[in-house]
Coordinates of C-alpha atoms in Angstrom, one line a residue:
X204 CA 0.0 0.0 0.0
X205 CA 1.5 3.6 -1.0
X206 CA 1.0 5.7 2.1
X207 CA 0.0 9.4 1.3
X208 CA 2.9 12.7 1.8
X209 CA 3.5 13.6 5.1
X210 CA 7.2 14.9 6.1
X211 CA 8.3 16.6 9.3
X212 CA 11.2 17.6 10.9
X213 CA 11.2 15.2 13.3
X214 CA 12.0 12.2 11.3
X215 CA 15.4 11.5 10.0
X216 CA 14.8 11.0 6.0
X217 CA 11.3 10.1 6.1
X218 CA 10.2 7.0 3.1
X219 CA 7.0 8.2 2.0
X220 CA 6.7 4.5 0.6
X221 CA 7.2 2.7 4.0
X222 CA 6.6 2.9 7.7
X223 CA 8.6 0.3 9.1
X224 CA 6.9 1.0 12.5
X225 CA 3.8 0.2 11.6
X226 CA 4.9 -2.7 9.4
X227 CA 5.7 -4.5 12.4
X228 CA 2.4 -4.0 13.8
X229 CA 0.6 -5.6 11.0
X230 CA 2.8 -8.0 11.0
X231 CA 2.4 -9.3 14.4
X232 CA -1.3 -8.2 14.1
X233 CA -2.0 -10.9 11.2
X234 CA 0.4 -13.6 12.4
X235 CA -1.6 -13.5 15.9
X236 CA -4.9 -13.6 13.7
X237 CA -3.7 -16.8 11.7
X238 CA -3.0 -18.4 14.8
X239 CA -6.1 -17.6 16.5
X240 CA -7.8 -18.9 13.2
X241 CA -5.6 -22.3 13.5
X242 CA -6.2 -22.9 17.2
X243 CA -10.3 -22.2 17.0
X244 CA -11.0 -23.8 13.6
X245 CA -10.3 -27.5 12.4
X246 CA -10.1 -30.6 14.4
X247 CA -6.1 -30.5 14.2
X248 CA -6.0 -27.5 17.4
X249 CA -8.2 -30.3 19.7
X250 CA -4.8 -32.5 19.2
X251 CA -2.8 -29.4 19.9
X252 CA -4.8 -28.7 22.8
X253 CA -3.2 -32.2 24.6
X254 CA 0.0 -31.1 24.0
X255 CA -0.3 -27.5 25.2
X256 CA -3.5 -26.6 26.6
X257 CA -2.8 -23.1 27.8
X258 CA -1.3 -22.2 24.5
X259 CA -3.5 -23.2 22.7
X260 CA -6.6 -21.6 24.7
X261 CA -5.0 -18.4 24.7
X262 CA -4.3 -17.9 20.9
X263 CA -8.3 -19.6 20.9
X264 CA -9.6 -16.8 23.0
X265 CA -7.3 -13.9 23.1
X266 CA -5.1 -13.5 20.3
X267 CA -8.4 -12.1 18.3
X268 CA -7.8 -9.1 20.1
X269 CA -5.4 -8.4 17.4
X270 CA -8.0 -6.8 15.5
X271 CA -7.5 -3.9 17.1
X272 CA -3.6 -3.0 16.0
X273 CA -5.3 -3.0 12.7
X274 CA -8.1 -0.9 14.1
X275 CA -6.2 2.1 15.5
X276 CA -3.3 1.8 12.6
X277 CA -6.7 2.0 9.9
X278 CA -7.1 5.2 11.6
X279 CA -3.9 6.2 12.2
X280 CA -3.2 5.8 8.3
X281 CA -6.9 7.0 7.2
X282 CA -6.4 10.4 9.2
X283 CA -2.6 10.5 6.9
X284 CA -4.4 10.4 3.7
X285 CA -7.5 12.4 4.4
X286 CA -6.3 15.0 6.4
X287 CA -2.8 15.5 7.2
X288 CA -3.3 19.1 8.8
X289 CA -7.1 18.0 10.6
X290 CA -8.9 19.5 7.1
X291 CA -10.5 17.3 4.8
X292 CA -8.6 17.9 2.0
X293 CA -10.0 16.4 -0.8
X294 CA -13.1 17.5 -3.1
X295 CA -14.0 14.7 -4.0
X296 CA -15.4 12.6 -0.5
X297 CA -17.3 10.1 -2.4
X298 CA -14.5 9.5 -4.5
X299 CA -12.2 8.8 -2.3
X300 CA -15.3 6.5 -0.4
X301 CA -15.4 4.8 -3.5
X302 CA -11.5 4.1 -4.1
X303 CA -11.6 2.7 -0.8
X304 CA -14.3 0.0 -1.3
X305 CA -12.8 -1.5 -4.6
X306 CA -9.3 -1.4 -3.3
X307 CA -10.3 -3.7 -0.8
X308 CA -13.7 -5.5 -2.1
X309 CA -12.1 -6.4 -5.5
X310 CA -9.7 -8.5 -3.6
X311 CA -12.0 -9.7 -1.3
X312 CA -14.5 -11.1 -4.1
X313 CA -11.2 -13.0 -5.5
X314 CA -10.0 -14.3 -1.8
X315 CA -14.1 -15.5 -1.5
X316 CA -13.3 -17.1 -4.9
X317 CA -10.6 -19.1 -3.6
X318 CA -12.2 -19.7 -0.4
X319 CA -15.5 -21.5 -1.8
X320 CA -13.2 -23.7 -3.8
X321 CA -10.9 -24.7 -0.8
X322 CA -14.2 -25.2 1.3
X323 CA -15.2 -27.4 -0.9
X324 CA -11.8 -30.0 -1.3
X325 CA -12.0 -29.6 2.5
X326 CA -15.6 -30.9 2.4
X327 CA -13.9 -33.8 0.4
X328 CA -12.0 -35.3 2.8
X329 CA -13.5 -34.3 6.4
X330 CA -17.0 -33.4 7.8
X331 CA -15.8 -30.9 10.5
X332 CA -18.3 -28.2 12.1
X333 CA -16.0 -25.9 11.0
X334 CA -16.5 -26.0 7.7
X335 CA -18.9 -23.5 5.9
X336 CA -22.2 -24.6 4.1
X337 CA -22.0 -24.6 0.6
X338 CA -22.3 -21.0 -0.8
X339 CA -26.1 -19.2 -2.3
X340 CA -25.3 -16.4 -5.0
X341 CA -27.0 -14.2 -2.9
X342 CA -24.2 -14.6 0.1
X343 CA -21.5 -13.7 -2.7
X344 CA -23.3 -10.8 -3.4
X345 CA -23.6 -10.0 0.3
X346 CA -19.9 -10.5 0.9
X347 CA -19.1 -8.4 -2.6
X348 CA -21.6 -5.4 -1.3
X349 CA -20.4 -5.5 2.3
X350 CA -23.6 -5.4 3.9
X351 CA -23.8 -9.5 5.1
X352 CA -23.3 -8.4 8.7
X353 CA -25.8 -6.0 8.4
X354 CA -28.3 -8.8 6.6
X355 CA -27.8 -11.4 9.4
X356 CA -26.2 -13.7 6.3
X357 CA -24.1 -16.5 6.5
X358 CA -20.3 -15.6 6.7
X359 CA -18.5 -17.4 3.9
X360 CA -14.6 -17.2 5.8
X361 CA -13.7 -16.1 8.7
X362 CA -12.9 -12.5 9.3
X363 CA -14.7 -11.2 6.4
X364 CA -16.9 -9.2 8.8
X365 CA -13.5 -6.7 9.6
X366 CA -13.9 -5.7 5.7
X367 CA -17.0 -4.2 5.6
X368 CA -16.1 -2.6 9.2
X369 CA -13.0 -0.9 7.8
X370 CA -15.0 0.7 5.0
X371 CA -17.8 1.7 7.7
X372 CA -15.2 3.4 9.8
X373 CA -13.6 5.2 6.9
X374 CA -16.8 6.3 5.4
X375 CA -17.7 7.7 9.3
X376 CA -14.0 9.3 9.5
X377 CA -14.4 11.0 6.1
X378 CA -18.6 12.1 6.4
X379 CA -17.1 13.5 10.2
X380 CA -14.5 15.6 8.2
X381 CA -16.5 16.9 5.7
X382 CA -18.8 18.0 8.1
X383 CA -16.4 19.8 9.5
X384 CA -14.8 21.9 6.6
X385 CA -18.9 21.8 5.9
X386 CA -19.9 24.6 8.5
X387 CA -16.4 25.4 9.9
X388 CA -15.7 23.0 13.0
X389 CA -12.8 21.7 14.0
X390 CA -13.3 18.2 12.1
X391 CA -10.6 16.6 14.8
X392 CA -13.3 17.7 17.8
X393 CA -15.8 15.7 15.7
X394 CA -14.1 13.1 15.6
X395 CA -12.9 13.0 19.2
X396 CA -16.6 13.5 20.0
X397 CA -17.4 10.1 18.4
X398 CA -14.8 8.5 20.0
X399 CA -16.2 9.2 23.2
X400 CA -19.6 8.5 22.3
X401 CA -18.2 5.1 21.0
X402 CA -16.3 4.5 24.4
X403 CA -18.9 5.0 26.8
X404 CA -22.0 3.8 24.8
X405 CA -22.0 2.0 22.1
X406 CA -18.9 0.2 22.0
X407 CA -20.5 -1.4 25.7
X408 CA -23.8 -2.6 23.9
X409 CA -22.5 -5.8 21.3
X410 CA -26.0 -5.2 19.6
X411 CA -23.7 -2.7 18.0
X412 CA -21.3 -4.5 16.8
X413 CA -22.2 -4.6 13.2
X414 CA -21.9 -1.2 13.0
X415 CA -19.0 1.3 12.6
X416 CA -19.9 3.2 16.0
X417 CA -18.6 0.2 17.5
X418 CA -15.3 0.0 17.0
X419 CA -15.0 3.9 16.4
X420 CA -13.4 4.3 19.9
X421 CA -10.5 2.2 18.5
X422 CA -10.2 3.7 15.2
X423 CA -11.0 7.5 16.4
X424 CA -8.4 6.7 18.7
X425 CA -5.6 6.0 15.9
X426 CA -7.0 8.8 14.2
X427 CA -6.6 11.5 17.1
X428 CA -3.1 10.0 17.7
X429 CA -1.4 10.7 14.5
X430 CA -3.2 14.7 14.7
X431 CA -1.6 15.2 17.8
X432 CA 1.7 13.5 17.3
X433 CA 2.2 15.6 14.2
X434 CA 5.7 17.8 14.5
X435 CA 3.1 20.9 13.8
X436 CA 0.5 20.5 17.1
X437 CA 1.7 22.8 18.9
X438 CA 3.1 22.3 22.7
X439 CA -0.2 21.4 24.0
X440 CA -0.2 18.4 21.8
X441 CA 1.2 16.1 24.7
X442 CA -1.4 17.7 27.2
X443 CA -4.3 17.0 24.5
X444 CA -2.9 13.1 24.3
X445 CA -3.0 12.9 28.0
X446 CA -6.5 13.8 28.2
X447 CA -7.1 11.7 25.6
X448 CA -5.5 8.4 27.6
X449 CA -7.4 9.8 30.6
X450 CA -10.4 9.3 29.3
X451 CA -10.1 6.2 27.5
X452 CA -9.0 5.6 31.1
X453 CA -12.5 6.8 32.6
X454 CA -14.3 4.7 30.2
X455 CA -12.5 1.3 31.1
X456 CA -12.9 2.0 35.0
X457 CA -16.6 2.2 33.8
X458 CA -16.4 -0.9 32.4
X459 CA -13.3 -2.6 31.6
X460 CA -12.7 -3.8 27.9
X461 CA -9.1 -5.5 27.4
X462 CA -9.7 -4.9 23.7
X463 CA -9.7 -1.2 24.2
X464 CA -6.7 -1.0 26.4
X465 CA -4.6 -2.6 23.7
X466 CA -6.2 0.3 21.3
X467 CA -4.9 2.8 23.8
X468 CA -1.9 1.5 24.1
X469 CA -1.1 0.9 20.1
X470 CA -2.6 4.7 20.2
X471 CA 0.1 6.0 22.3
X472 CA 2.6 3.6 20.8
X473 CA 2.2 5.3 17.4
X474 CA 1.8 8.8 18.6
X475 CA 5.7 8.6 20.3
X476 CA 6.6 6.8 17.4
X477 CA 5.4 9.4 14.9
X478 CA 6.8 12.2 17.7
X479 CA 10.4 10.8 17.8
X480 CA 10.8 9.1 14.5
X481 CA 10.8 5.7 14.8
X482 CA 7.5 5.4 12.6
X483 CA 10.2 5.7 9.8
X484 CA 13.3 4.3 10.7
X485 CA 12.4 1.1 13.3
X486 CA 12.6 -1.3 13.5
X487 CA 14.8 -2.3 10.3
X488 CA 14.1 -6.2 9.3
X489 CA 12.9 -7.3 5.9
X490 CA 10.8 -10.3 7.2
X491 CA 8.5 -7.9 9.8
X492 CA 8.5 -5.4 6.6
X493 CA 7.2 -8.0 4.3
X494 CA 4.9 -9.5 6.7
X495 CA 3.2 -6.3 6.7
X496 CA 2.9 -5.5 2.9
X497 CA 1.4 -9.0 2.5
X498 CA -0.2 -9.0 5.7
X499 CA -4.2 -8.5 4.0
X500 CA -3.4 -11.1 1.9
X501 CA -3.1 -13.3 4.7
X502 CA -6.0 -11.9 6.2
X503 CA -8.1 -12.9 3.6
X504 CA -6.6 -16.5 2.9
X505 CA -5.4 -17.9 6.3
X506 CA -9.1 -19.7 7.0
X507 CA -9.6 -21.5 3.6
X508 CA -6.1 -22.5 3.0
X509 CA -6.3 -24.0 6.9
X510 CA -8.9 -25.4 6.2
X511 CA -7.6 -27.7 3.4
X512 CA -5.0 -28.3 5.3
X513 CA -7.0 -29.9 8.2
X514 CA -8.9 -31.4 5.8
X515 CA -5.9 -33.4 4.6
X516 CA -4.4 -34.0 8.1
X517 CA -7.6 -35.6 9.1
X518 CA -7.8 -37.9 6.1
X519 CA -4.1 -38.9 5.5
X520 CA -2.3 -38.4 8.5
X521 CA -1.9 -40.5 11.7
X522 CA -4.4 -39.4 14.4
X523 CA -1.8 -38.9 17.0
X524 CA -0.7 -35.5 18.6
X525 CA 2.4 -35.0 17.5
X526 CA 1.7 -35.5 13.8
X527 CA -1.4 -33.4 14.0
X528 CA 0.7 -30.9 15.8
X529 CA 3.2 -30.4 13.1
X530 CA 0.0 -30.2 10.5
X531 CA -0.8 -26.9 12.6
X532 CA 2.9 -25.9 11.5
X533 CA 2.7 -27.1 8.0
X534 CA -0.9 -25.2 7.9
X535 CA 0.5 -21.6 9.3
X536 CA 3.6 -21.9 6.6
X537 CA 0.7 -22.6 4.4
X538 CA -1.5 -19.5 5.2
X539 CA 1.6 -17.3 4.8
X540 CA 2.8 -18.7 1.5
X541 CA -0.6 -18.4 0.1
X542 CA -1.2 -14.6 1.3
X543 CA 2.0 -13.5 0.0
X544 CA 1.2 -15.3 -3.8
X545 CA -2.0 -13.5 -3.3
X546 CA -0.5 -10.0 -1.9
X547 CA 1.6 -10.6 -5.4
X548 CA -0.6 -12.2 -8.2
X549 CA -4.1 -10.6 -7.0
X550 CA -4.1 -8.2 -4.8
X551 CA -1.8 -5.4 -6.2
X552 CA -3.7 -5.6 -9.6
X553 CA -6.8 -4.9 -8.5
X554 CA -5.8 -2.4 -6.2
X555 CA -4.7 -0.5 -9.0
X556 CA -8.3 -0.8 -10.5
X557 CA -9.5 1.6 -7.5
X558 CA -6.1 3.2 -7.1
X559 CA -7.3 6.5 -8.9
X560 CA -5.4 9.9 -7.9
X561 CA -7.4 11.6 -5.2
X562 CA -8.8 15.5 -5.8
X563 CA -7.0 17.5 -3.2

C-alpha cells in the first residue's frame, strides 16, 4: 500500500513508501490472527490442545484481540491520507469513499473465490463443524456489497466481517471531516466526540457491533493520535494526548474492555513513534517489513487454506498429537505462502483498479 505525503522535521529521511513501525504492527497483528484462526477452527487444534493446553486456549480466545492494532493503525493511516493538517482535503469525499471499497472488495471477491473452492476440497476429505455450508449467489453478493453483517447472512470465511467494518469506519471518519470543513468545526473535535460517544456507549452494547460506531473508539483513537503527534501541534499536543489516555482511562474504570486497552496502548505507541521518529526508521528487518505489505493477503486466505489443510491431516495423517501438531505448522507456513502469492498475483492488480489519484 502507498501511504500518502507527510514529512516533518522530526524524522530522519522520512520513506513516503514505507513505515517500518507500523509494518511491524501488522505484521504481528495478522500472524496472531492466523494463529487464532488455526487454534479455533479444524479438528487438528483439539490434538494441539493435549499437548499445550494453555497455548493453545490463549491464541483460541485472546489473540483475536489483534483486531485492534489494525483498528487504530486504519485510523492512524486513514487520518494520513485524508487529512494530514485536521482539514479534509479532498473535493471529491465520495470519490475517495469509492476508491476505498474497490481497493479492498475487488480483492476480497477474488480471496471468496478461492475460499468457496478450498471449502469445498475440505468438504472432500473431512466433515468438520467448522466448515462452511456450501455458498447461495445471494451470500456472494452480500460479501461483494459489504452489507452481510448487516443482513444477518451466513459468513462465507472467517474474518470477512473486519472488511465491511474498515470501510464503515472510513466512510464515518471522512462524512465527520467533511462536516467539519462543511460549517467550519474543527473536524478533529468531531471526531474526538465520536470516540467518546463510541467508548462510553455503544462500544459497551454488542447489539452494535455490526456497525462502525462500535469499534470507532479504536479507530478514532488512531485517528486522534497521528493529529496530535504531528511535528506541527503545537506544545499542548502532549497535554491533549493525556486527556485523551485519561479518558479512554474513565471509560475502562466504567467498564473494563481489554480490547480497548490494547487500542490505547497501540494509540500511544504510534503517537511517540510518529513524535520521535521511529515510525520511519524502526525497526529495520525485511521479514517484519514484508509480513506487513502481504499482511491482508493473509487476512483474507489464512481460513480457507487451513482449512484444506486440516482437511488433509484428518484424512491422511496419523491421528496422533504430535503429527497433528506439526499439521498446525505445515498449515500456518501454508496460510503465509498463500497470502503472499495473493498479496503478489491478486491483490496489487486490482488495487490499482481503484487506485485513482485523489482531488485534493
Amino acid at each position: 500500500m502507498k501511504h500518502a505525503d507527510g514529512s516533518f522535521a522530526l524524522h530522519p529521511k522520512p520513506s513516503p513508501e514505507r513505515m517500518p513501525f507500523i509494518d511491524a504492527l501488522k505484521a504481528v497483528g495478522s500472524q496472531l490472527i492466523v494463529l487464532h484462526h488455526l487454534a479455533f477452527y479444524g479438528p487438528m487444534s483439539d490434538w494441539t490442545h493435549q499437548l499445550a493446553p494453555g497455548l493453545v486456549g490463549w491464541f483460541s480466545q485472546n489473540a483475536r484481540m489483534a483486531v485492534q492494532i489494525f483498528l487504530v493503525v486504519a485510523g492512524f493511516l486513514a487520518a494520513r491520507s485524508l487529512a494530514p493538517g485536521g482539514r479534509l482535503r479532498t473535493e471529491r469525499p465520495l470519490a475517495m469513499l469509492w476508491q476505498r471499497f474497490a481497493r479492498v472488495s475487488l480483492p476480497l471477491m477474488a480471496a471468496l473465490l478461492l475460499a468457496m473452492v478450498c471449502t469445498e476440497i475440505a468438504r472432500y476429505w473431512m466433515t468438520h463443524d467448522s466448515l462452511p455450508a456450501p455458498p447461495t449467489l445471494w451470500q456472494f453478493v452480500a460479501h461483494a456489497l459489504l452489507i452481510h453483517s448487516l443482513l444477518g447472512v451466513d459468513s462465507l470465511s472467517a474474518g470477512v466481517w473486519y472488511v465491511a467494518i474498515d470501510v464503515q469506519l472510513f466512510a464515518l471518519l471522512l462524512g465527520l471531516l467533511w462536516l467539519g470543513r462543511r460549517f467550519g468545526f474543527a473536524a478533529p473535535m468531531l471526531v474526538a466526540a465520536v470516540v467518546l460517544a463510541s467508548l462510553f456507549h455503544f462500544n459497551r452494547d454488542s447489539g452494535w457491533d455490526n456497525w462502525a460506531v462500535y469499534f470507532f473508539g479504536a479507530y478514532g483513537l488512531g485517528a486522534l493520535a497521528y493529529w496530535l503527534s504531528r511535528a506541527d501541534a503545537g506544545r499542548s499536543a502532549s497535554a491533549w494526548l493525556a486527556g485523551m489516555a485519561l479518558l479512554t482511562a474513565l471509560s475502562l474504570a466504567l467498564d473494563w474492555r481489554t480490547r480497548i486497552a490494547l487500542a490505547l496502548g497501540v494509540a500511544l505507541a504510534l503517537a511517540w513513534a510518529h513524535r520521535s521518529g521511529w515510525l520511519f526508521t524502526w525497526p529495520r528487518s525485511r521479514l517484519l517489513s514484508y509480513l506487513g505489505r502481504i499482511s491482508y493477503g493473509v487476512f483474507l486466505l489464512n481460513f480457507p487454506v487451513a482449512l484444506v489443510v486440516n482437511a488433509w491431516f484428518t484424512r491422511y495423517a496419523s491421528p496422533d498429537a504430535w503429527v497433528q501438531t506439526l499439521g498446525v505448522g505445515v498449515a500456518w507456513l501454508a496460510c503465509n505462502l498463500a497470502g503472499a502469492a495473493f498479496h503478489h498475483g491478486v491483490e496489487q492488480r486490482l488495487g490499482r483498479l481503484g487506485r485513482a489519484a485523489p482531488a485534493r
